[in-house]
Tab-separated table of C-alpha atoms in Angstrom:
chain	number	residue	atom	x	y	z
A	1	MET	CA	43.502	5.367	47.268
A	2	GLU	CA	43.918	1.978	49.029
A	3	LEU	CA	40.434	0.411	49.202
A	4	THR	CA	40.196	0.103	53.178
A	5	ILE	CA	41.581	3.557	53.659
A	6	LYS	CA	39.025	4.984	51.076
A	7	ARG	CA	36.271	2.918	53.033
A	8	ASP	CA	37.079	4.413	56.284
A	9	LYS	CA	37.022	7.814	55.181
A	10	LEU	CA	33.790	7.323	53.431
A	11	ILE	CA	32.292	5.991	56.615
A	12	GLU	CA	33.359	8.888	58.337
A	13	GLU	CA	31.343	10.952	56.009
A	14	GLY	CA	28.428	9.326	57.505
A	15	LEU	CA	27.191	7.330	54.266
A	16	CYS	CA	24.441	4.719	54.632
A	17	ASP	CA	25.145	1.168	53.088
A	18	HIS	CA	23.590	2.142	49.879
A	19	CYS	CA	25.828	5.150	49.360
A	20	LEU	CA	28.916	3.499	50.848
A	21	GLY	CA	28.425	0.635	48.409
A	22	ARG	CA	27.784	2.646	45.482
A	23	GLN	CA	31.259	4.106	45.527
A	24	PHE	CA	32.315	0.640	44.722
A	25	ALA	CA	29.808	-0.290	42.461
A	26	LYS	CA	31.984	-1.909	39.851
A	27	LEU	CA	33.620	-4.449	42.223
A	28	GLY	CA	32.017	-7.846	42.330
A	29	TYR	CA	29.110	-9.248	40.480
A	30	GLY	CA	25.479	-10.022	41.298
A	31	LEU	CA	25.501	-7.723	44.317
A	32	GLU	CA	23.178	-4.586	45.177
A	33	ASN	CA	25.017	-1.609	46.496
A	34	TYR	CA	23.652	-1.799	50.065
A	35	GLU	CA	25.020	-5.517	50.112
A	36	ARG	CA	28.560	-3.967	49.046
A	37	GLY	CA	28.026	-1.448	51.600
A	38	ALA	CA	27.491	-3.919	54.520
A	39	ILE	CA	30.349	-5.942	53.346
A	40	LEU	CA	32.591	-2.820	53.559
A	41	ARG	CA	31.224	-1.721	56.780
A	42	TYR	CA	31.378	-5.129	58.756
A	43	ASN	CA	34.757	-6.284	57.668
A	44	LYS	CA	38.063	-4.830	59.250
A	45	GLU	CA	40.135	-5.209	56.082
A	46	VAL	CA	38.577	-5.415	52.500
A	47	SER	CA	39.991	-6.149	49.180
A	48	LYS	CA	38.416	-6.569	45.606
A	49	LYS	CA	37.884	-10.530	46.177
A	50	ASP	CA	35.711	-9.834	49.284
A	51	PHE	CA	32.698	-8.605	47.213
A	52	VAL	CA	31.116	-12.003	46.916
A	53	LYS	CA	27.659	-13.235	48.184
A	54	ASP	CA	28.993	-15.484	50.950
A	55	ASN	CA	30.446	-12.267	52.573
A	56	ILE	CA	27.065	-10.366	52.818
A	57	PRO	CA	26.053	-9.729	56.463
A	58	LYS	CA	22.671	-11.618	57.355
A	59	HIS	CA	21.440	-8.256	58.559
A	60	SER	CA	21.910	-6.256	55.604
A	61	LYS	CA	18.827	-4.759	54.032
A	62	ILE	CA	17.660	-2.070	51.590
A	63	GLY	CA	17.032	1.334	52.772
A	64	GLY	CA	18.938	3.726	55.256
A	65	GLU	CA	19.393	7.510	55.429
A	66	CYS	CA	22.353	9.603	55.186
A	67	CYS	CA	23.251	13.186	54.476
A	68	LEU	CA	23.633	12.176	50.543
A	69	CYS	CA	20.641	10.133	49.773
A	70	GLN	CA	18.398	11.962	52.342
A	71	GLY	CA	16.480	8.712	52.742
A	72	VAL	CA	15.242	7.805	49.367
A	73	PHE	CA	16.154	4.240	49.460
A	74	GLU	CA	13.561	3.904	52.243
A	75	LYS	CA	10.772	4.920	49.783
A	76	VAL	CA	11.769	2.717	47.005
A	77	GLU	CA	8.554	0.535	47.421
A	78	ASP	CA	6.480	3.776	47.694
A	79	TYR	CA	7.964	5.215	44.557
A	80	ALA	CA	7.188	1.933	42.650
A	81	SER	CA	3.600	1.829	43.881
A	82	LEU	CA	3.304	5.496	42.847
A	83	VAL	CA	4.646	4.604	39.312
A	84	CYS	CA	1.941	1.645	39.102
A	85	LYS	CA	-0.862	4.066	40.189
A	86	THR	CA	0.154	6.687	37.689
A	87	LEU	CA	0.362	3.860	34.961
A	88	LYS	CA	-3.126	2.355	35.911
A	89	PRO	CA	-5.064	4.072	32.883
A	90	TYR	CA	-2.484	2.688	30.231
A	91	GLN	CA	-1.902	-0.675	28.456
A	92	LEU	CA	1.900	-1.200	27.908
A	93	ASN	CA	4.205	-4.031	27.118
A	94	SER	CA	7.428	-2.468	27.869
A	95	ILE	CA	8.710	0.127	30.126
A	96	LEU	CA	11.859	2.061	31.291
A	97	VAL	CA	11.852	3.839	34.716
A	98	GLY	CA	13.711	6.937	35.536
A	99	VAL	CA	14.188	9.445	38.302
A	100	SER	CA	14.661	13.053	38.707
A	101	LEU	CA	16.825	14.046	41.719
A	102	PRO	CA	16.869	17.241	43.674
A	103	GLN	CA	19.744	19.593	42.581
A	104	GLN	CA	21.316	19.510	46.047
A	105	MET	CA	21.633	15.837	46.056
A	106	LYS	CA	23.416	15.777	42.568
A	107	GLU	CA	25.640	18.506	43.894
A	108	ASP	CA	26.581	16.479	46.919
A	109	GLU	CA	27.341	13.564	44.821
A	110	LYS	CA	29.772	15.474	42.713
A	111	ARG	CA	31.408	16.792	45.987
A	112	LEU	CA	32.016	13.255	47.310
A	113	TRP	CA	33.608	12.147	43.782
A	114	SER	CA	35.869	15.318	43.729
A	115	LYS	CA	37.328	14.073	47.058
A	116	TYR	CA	37.685	10.288	46.781
A	117	GLY	CA	37.313	9.606	43.144
A	118	LYS	CA	34.556	8.048	41.025
A	119	GLN	CA	36.343	5.322	38.988
A	120	ASP	CA	34.402	2.433	40.685
A	121	ALA	CA	31.192	4.512	41.451
A	122	GLU	CA	27.569	4.376	40.049
A	123	LEU	CA	25.377	7.480	39.986
A	124	ILE	CA	22.794	7.594	42.777
A	125	LYS	CA	20.251	8.128	39.907
A	126	SER	CA	21.121	4.940	38.162
A	127	GLU	CA	20.728	2.888	41.427
A	128	LEU	CA	17.384	4.367	41.954
A	129	ASN	CA	16.105	3.744	38.517
A	130	ARG	CA	17.275	0.105	38.705
A	131	LEU	CA	15.654	-0.570	42.220
A	132	ILE	CA	12.484	1.167	41.456
A	133	GLY	CA	12.258	-0.328	37.970
A	134	LYS	CA	12.688	-3.945	39.195
A	135	ARG	CA	9.698	-3.596	41.579
A	136	VAL	CA	7.603	-2.007	38.735
A	137	LEU	CA	8.297	-4.805	36.341
A	138	ARG	CA	7.351	-7.460	38.782
A	139	LYS	CA	4.201	-5.535	39.673
A	140	LEU	CA	3.063	-4.886	36.184
A	141	ASN	CA	4.462	-7.952	34.499
A	142	VAL	CA	5.997	-6.212	31.800
A	143	GLU	CA	9.401	-5.990	30.073
A	144	VAL	CA	12.179	-3.530	30.195
A	145	ASP	CA	13.113	-1.643	26.970
A	146	PHE	CA	16.247	0.407	27.052
A	147	GLU	CA	15.721	1.398	23.308
A	148	ARG	CA	12.111	2.438	22.810
A	149	PRO	CA	9.768	1.547	25.749
A	150	ASP	CA	6.030	2.014	25.412
A	151	ILE	CA	6.030	4.522	28.343
A	152	SER	CA	8.937	5.991	30.535
A	153	PRO	CA	7.837	7.025	33.850
A	154	VAL	CA	10.031	9.426	35.511
A	155	VAL	CA	9.872	9.885	39.403
A	156	ASP	CA	10.312	13.461	40.382
A	157	ILE	CA	11.980	13.003	43.879
A	158	ASP	CA	11.526	16.402	45.031
A	159	LYS	CA	7.934	16.856	44.037
A	160	GLN	CA	6.813	13.130	44.834
A	161	LYS	CA	5.316	12.935	41.350
A	162	VAL	CA	5.469	10.684	38.337
A	163	LYS	CA	5.816	12.356	34.815
A	164	LEU	CA	5.006	9.960	31.884
A	165	GLN	CA	6.946	9.956	28.601
A	166	ILE	CA	4.533	8.147	26.317
A	167	SER	CA	6.022	6.737	22.963
A	168	SER	CA	3.641	6.930	19.982
A	169	LEU	CA	1.859	3.883	18.562
A	170	LEU	CA	2.671	3.358	14.931
A	171	ILE	CA	0.165	1.613	12.731
A	172	TYR	CA	1.298	0.844	9.052
A	173	GLY	CA	-1.290	0.095	6.287
A	174	LYS	CA	-2.470	1.023	2.589
A	175	TYR	CA	-5.341	2.992	1.397
A	176	ASN	CA	-7.469	3.535	-1.561
A	177	LYS	CA	-9.282	6.747	-1.864
A	178	TYR	CA	-12.538	6.357	-3.967
A	179	ILE	CA	-14.132	9.864	-4.239
A	180	ARG	CA	-12.840	13.227	-5.300
A	181	GLY	CA	-12.822	16.158	-2.981
A	182	ILE	CA	-11.025	14.483	-0.016
A	183	SER	CA	-7.511	15.610	0.870
A	184	GLN	CA	-4.979	13.224	2.231
A	185	THR	CA	-4.298	15.218	5.509
A	186	LYS	CA	-6.373	17.857	7.399
A	187	TRP	CA	-7.095	21.007	6.016
A	188	PHE	CA	-6.907	23.510	8.927
A	189	HIS	CA	-7.908	26.490	6.837
A	190	ASP	CA	-11.186	25.006	5.649
A	191	ARG	CA	-12.659	22.414	8.184
A	192	ARG	CA	-15.542	21.490	5.711
A	193	VAL	CA	-12.968	19.605	3.617
A	194	LYS	CA	-12.726	15.966	4.698
A	195	SER	CA	-9.284	14.088	4.714
A	196	VAL	CA	-8.026	10.524	4.501
A	197	GLU	CA	-6.266	11.226	7.698
A	198	GLU	CA	-9.398	11.910	9.567
A	199	ILE	CA	-11.392	9.146	8.131
A	200	ILE	CA	-8.756	6.570	9.085
A	201	ALA	CA	-7.899	8.115	12.476
A	202	GLN	CA	-11.325	8.589	13.987
A	203	PRO	CA	-12.210	5.058	14.978
A	204	VAL	CA	-8.545	4.244	15.697
A	205	LEU	CA	-8.451	7.407	18.151
A	206	GLU	CA	-11.515	6.169	19.816
A	207	VAL	CA	-10.218	2.535	20.308
A	208	ALA	CA	-6.893	3.578	21.297
A	209	GLU	CA	-7.922	6.496	23.699
A	210	ALA	CA	-5.091	8.630	22.026
A	211	ASP	CA	-4.710	12.313	22.432
A	212	GLY	CA	-4.195	12.754	18.833
A	213	ALA	CA	-2.755	11.309	15.497
A	214	LYS	CA	-0.303	12.291	12.711
A	215	PHE	CA	-0.534	10.758	9.134
A	216	HIS	CA	2.648	9.938	7.359
A	217	GLY	CA	1.959	9.214	3.604
A	218	ALA	CA	4.196	7.534	0.904
A	219	GLY	CA	3.562	10.636	-1.234
A	220	ARG	CA	0.168	12.051	-1.867
A	221	GLU	CA	-2.579	12.475	-4.596
A	222	ASP	CA	-4.352	15.827	-5.196
A	223	ILE	CA	-7.613	16.521	-3.592
A	224	ASP	CA	-9.503	16.043	-6.947
A	225	VAL	CA	-7.702	12.878	-7.619
A	226	ARG	CA	-8.828	9.189	-6.680
A	227	CYS	CA	-6.321	6.547	-5.705
A	228	PHE	CA	-6.797	2.845	-6.450
A	229	GLY	CA	-3.115	1.890	-6.106
A	230	LYS	CA	-2.918	1.163	-2.282
A	231	ARG	CA	-0.822	3.994	-1.218
A	232	ASP	CA	1.394	3.223	1.850
A	233	PHE	CA	0.904	5.139	5.072
A	234	VAL	CA	1.629	5.157	8.691
A	235	LEU	CA	-0.817	6.452	11.420
A	236	GLU	CA	1.076	7.776	14.475
A	237	LEU	CA	-1.114	7.828	17.661
A	238	ILE	CA	-0.046	10.288	20.248
A	239	LYS	CA	-0.186	9.416	23.832
A	240	PRO	CA	-2.274	6.190	23.303
A	241	LYS	CA	-3.736	4.519	26.520
A	242	LYS	CA	-4.657	1.271	24.681
A	243	ARG	CA	-1.814	-0.491	22.734
A	244	ASN	CA	-3.090	-3.950	22.403
A	245	LEU	CA	-5.439	-3.300	19.374
A	246	ASP	CA	-7.284	-5.678	17.397
A	247	LEU	CA	-5.880	-4.441	13.824
A	248	GLN	CA	-8.088	-6.707	11.801
A	249	GLU	CA	-11.284	-5.561	13.737
A	250	LEU	CA	-10.104	-1.894	13.280
A	251	GLU	CA	-9.789	-2.453	9.387
A	252	ARG	CA	-13.166	-3.814	9.257
A	253	ARG	CA	-14.462	-0.815	11.470
A	254	ILE	CA	-12.710	1.697	9.145
A	255	ASN	CA	-14.036	0.115	6.035
A	256	THR	CA	-17.525	-0.272	7.085
A	257	TYR	CA	-18.515	2.927	8.654
A	258	GLN	CA	-17.859	5.067	5.519
A	259	GLU	CA	-17.235	4.149	1.757
A	260	GLN	CA	-14.874	6.889	0.650
A	261	VAL	CA	-11.701	5.377	1.932
A	262	GLU	CA	-10.618	1.717	2.325
A	263	VAL	CA	-7.489	0.489	4.255
A	264	PHE	CA	-5.697	-2.630	3.873
A	265	GLU	CA	-2.948	-4.703	5.683
A	266	LEU	CA	-2.901	-2.915	9.049
A	267	GLU	CA	0.024	-3.864	11.320
A	268	LEU	CA	2.031	-2.326	13.948
A	269	THR	CA	5.383	-0.781	12.925
A	270	SER	CA	8.328	1.432	13.879
A	271	LYS	CA	9.898	4.778	13.281
A	272	LYS	CA	11.950	3.206	10.660
A	273	LYS	CA	8.853	2.549	8.562
A	274	VAL	CA	7.969	6.224	8.571
A	275	LYS	CA	11.473	7.081	7.278
A	276	LYS	CA	11.186	4.357	4.673
A	277	ILE	CA	7.874	5.489	3.275
A	278	LYS	CA	8.731	9.116	3.425
A	279	GLY	CA	11.860	8.481	1.175
A	280	LYS	CA	10.065	6.198	-1.061
A	281	ARG	CA	10.200	7.069	-4.733
A	282	ALA	CA	7.650	4.734	-6.373
A	283	SER	CA	6.639	5.102	-10.061
A	284	LYS	CA	2.918	5.438	-10.527
A	285	VAL	CA	0.338	4.579	-13.273
A	286	TYR	CA	-2.433	7.061	-13.829
A	287	LYS	CA	-5.587	7.215	-15.973
A	288	ALA	CA	-6.436	10.570	-17.354
A	289	LEU	CA	-9.532	11.793	-19.032
A	290	ILE	CA	-8.343	14.630	-21.366
A	291	VAL	CA	-10.518	17.282	-23.064
A	292	THR	CA	-9.010	19.063	-26.006
A	293	ALA	CA	-10.076	22.338	-27.678
A	294	GLN	CA	-10.258	20.665	-31.189
A	295	GLU	CA	-11.447	17.420	-32.587
A	296	ILE	CA	-8.777	14.743	-32.063
A	297	ASP	CA	-7.114	13.467	-35.304
A	298	PRO	CA	-6.311	9.821	-34.478
A	299	ASP	CA	-3.165	10.069	-36.441
A	300	LYS	CA	-2.031	12.795	-34.203
A	301	LEU	CA	-2.332	10.715	-31.180
A	302	SER	CA	0.731	8.607	-32.301
A	303	LYS	CA	2.666	11.857	-31.659
A	304	LEU	CA	2.145	11.174	-27.886
A	305	LYS	CA	4.825	8.441	-28.032
A	306	GLN	CA	7.190	11.367	-28.012
A	307	LEU	CA	6.420	11.787	-24.486
A	308	SER	CA	8.091	8.526	-23.484
A	309	GLY	CA	11.521	9.101	-22.047
A	310	THR	CA	12.679	12.250	-20.210
A	311	ILE	CA	10.604	15.522	-19.805
A	312	LYS	CA	11.482	18.827	-18.153
A	313	GLN	CA	9.291	20.534	-15.698
A	314	ARG	CA	9.389	23.733	-13.962
A	315	THR	CA	7.611	24.016	-10.711
A	316	PRO	CA	3.899	24.142	-11.677
A	317	GLN	CA	2.054	27.623	-11.191
A	318	ARG	CA	-0.301	25.964	-8.887
A	319	VAL	CA	2.167	24.927	-6.436
A	320	ASN	CA	5.027	27.415	-6.739
A	321	HIS	CA	3.923	29.376	-3.664
A	322	ARG	CA	5.012	26.458	-1.549
A	323	ARG	CA	7.644	24.727	-3.900
A	324	ALA	CA	11.119	26.121	-4.853
A	325	ASP	CA	10.870	27.454	-8.444
A	326	MET	CA	13.092	25.029	-10.436
A	327	VAL	CA	13.270	22.628	-13.419
A	328	ARG	CA	12.887	19.057	-12.818
A	329	GLN	CA	13.646	16.100	-14.957
A	330	ARG	CA	11.228	13.184	-14.680
A	331	GLU	CA	11.023	9.867	-16.708
A	332	ILE	CA	7.597	8.825	-18.641
A	333	TYR	CA	7.895	4.996	-19.132
A	334	LYS	CA	4.490	4.321	-20.819
A	335	LEU	CA	1.572	5.963	-22.475
A	336	GLU	CA	-1.590	4.290	-23.932
A	337	PRO	CA	-4.209	6.591	-25.470
A	338	GLU	CA	-7.888	5.708	-26.210
A	339	ILE	CA	-10.295	7.941	-27.899
A	340	LEU	CA	-13.735	8.368	-26.391
A	341	THR	CA	-15.447	11.111	-28.360
A	342	ALA	CA	-14.439	13.830	-30.857
A	343	ASN	CA	-12.522	15.868	-28.371
A	344	LYS	CA	-12.128	13.445	-25.325
A	345	PHE	CA	-9.573	10.635	-24.937
A	346	GLU	CA	-8.358	8.645	-22.009
A	347	LEU	CA	-4.652	8.278	-21.494
A	348	ILE	CA	-2.870	5.796	-19.289
A	349	ILE	CA	0.531	7.160	-18.081
A	350	LYS	CA	3.221	5.350	-16.082
A	351	ALA	CA	5.585	7.894	-14.679
A	352	GLU	CA	8.399	8.455	-12.350
A	353	ALA	CA	7.664	9.557	-8.870
A	354	GLY	CA	7.263	13.411	-8.656
A	355	ALA	CA	6.134	13.784	-12.152
A	356	TYR	CA	3.350	16.503	-12.452
A	357	ILE	CA	0.690	14.633	-14.583
A	358	LYS	CA	-1.912	17.545	-15.051
A	359	GLU	CA	1.101	19.789	-16.342
A	360	LEU	CA	2.287	16.875	-18.620
A	361	ILE	CA	-1.189	17.249	-20.179
A	362	SER	CA	-1.731	21.033	-20.153
A	363	SER	CA	1.961	22.242	-20.469
A	364	ASP	CA	1.257	24.855	-17.788
A	365	ASP	CA	2.031	27.583	-20.242
A	366	GLY	CA	5.095	25.913	-21.752
A	367	ARG	CA	6.404	25.206	-18.210
A	368	THR	CA	6.421	21.423	-19.017
A	369	GLU	CA	8.095	20.168	-22.142
A	370	PRO	CA	7.182	18.238	-24.155
A	371	SER	CA	3.449	18.009	-23.248
A	372	VAL	CA	0.286	16.484	-24.649
A	373	ALA	CA	-1.031	20.045	-25.560
A	374	GLN	CA	2.165	20.741	-27.370
A	375	LEU	CA	2.282	17.524	-29.419
A	376	LEU	CA	-1.479	17.798	-30.276
A	377	GLY	CA	-0.985	21.402	-31.451
A	378	CYS	CA	-4.163	22.433	-29.149
A	379	SER	CA	-4.867	23.228	-25.749
A	380	ALA	CA	-5.542	20.009	-23.638
A	381	GLU	CA	-6.754	19.923	-20.107
A	382	CYS	CA	-7.059	16.951	-17.533
A	383	GLU	CA	-10.726	16.811	-16.660
A	384	ARG	CA	-10.231	13.668	-14.440
A	385	LEU	CA	-7.377	11.987	-12.944
A	386	ASP	CA	-6.998	8.539	-10.943
A	387	VAL	CA	-3.890	6.687	-9.530
A	388	ILE	CA	-4.551	3.245	-10.562
A	389	GLY	CA	-1.184	1.676	-9.727
A	390	ILE	CA	1.626	2.169	-7.473
A	391	ASP	CA	4.805	0.386	-7.754
A	392	ASN	CA	6.274	-1.281	-4.545
């Protein structure tokens, strides 16, 4: 449809300058839609070359009301103020404003496009997002982020309310666990059991004023195993009000209010880090205290060298209620035994990620082959186990 004819028909529809100009939003550069609308309305004949700043009538201004927009552009400043008021309790550095339109307005826009085409048009939603967003950015002195903003406020035009979509705050770090009897994550079936997650999260939740937290660890140690290897983790804070955290002070606070867990190298991170540490398969070094049913023959200890290499482990009995029953192959890289008493010795073991160390020692009724018990020719149990190194 020739541009002037299309313009005339749209004016007959009773459109305001915003809604008129928006049908030609892809024409010209550096113009707002209401300025395009004014150019269209006050020039007898129009062509694509007329959409320049010099042709904007002096009396053009934001606002106006018509059957399509129902006067929403008259309230842009009010919507921006409502967004800022809703965001007042929150610290943020980036934002992306959105709107939710009444269904009738969206249907009216589709009807208009079905009659006159939409090849040069812009959604009314997009224009409102931009106009309200610009004002909010100026008022709050923050930046727009189209990928992962700290908060995305969505203005519900129908209900005159703002809904907030709040991005999690992610903190990366490493931890050591110095006592036994602490799980890595919460035990919902037994609240008496403490966890690394709760110990680390407690002071962070208080400072960030977050609704909750999720703990993402790079693997885990059993509840009765200590960890001295500085295990990677990401603490995900849900709906935090405070984001500009002093991480050095938080680290000090976590490490001084208790002695069970120590954290290191806290820093802000992203979802990519969670994916990376979840997929991490780092080999680990363990120190195991082993008790045998018989006195240890020092000569027999040399047989433990046969454990170096590939072992086969069927899913241990202690975890087969939650893991698939299958046989896995794992590599054992190093073993260093040291006799302590007649039936006790320490064993330093370096193993591939995913190796079951307790079963490597006991054999788990023959489900792990070879094993310490098998090679020594007597029952052997892991009395104490520590993670003393984690490869990065």
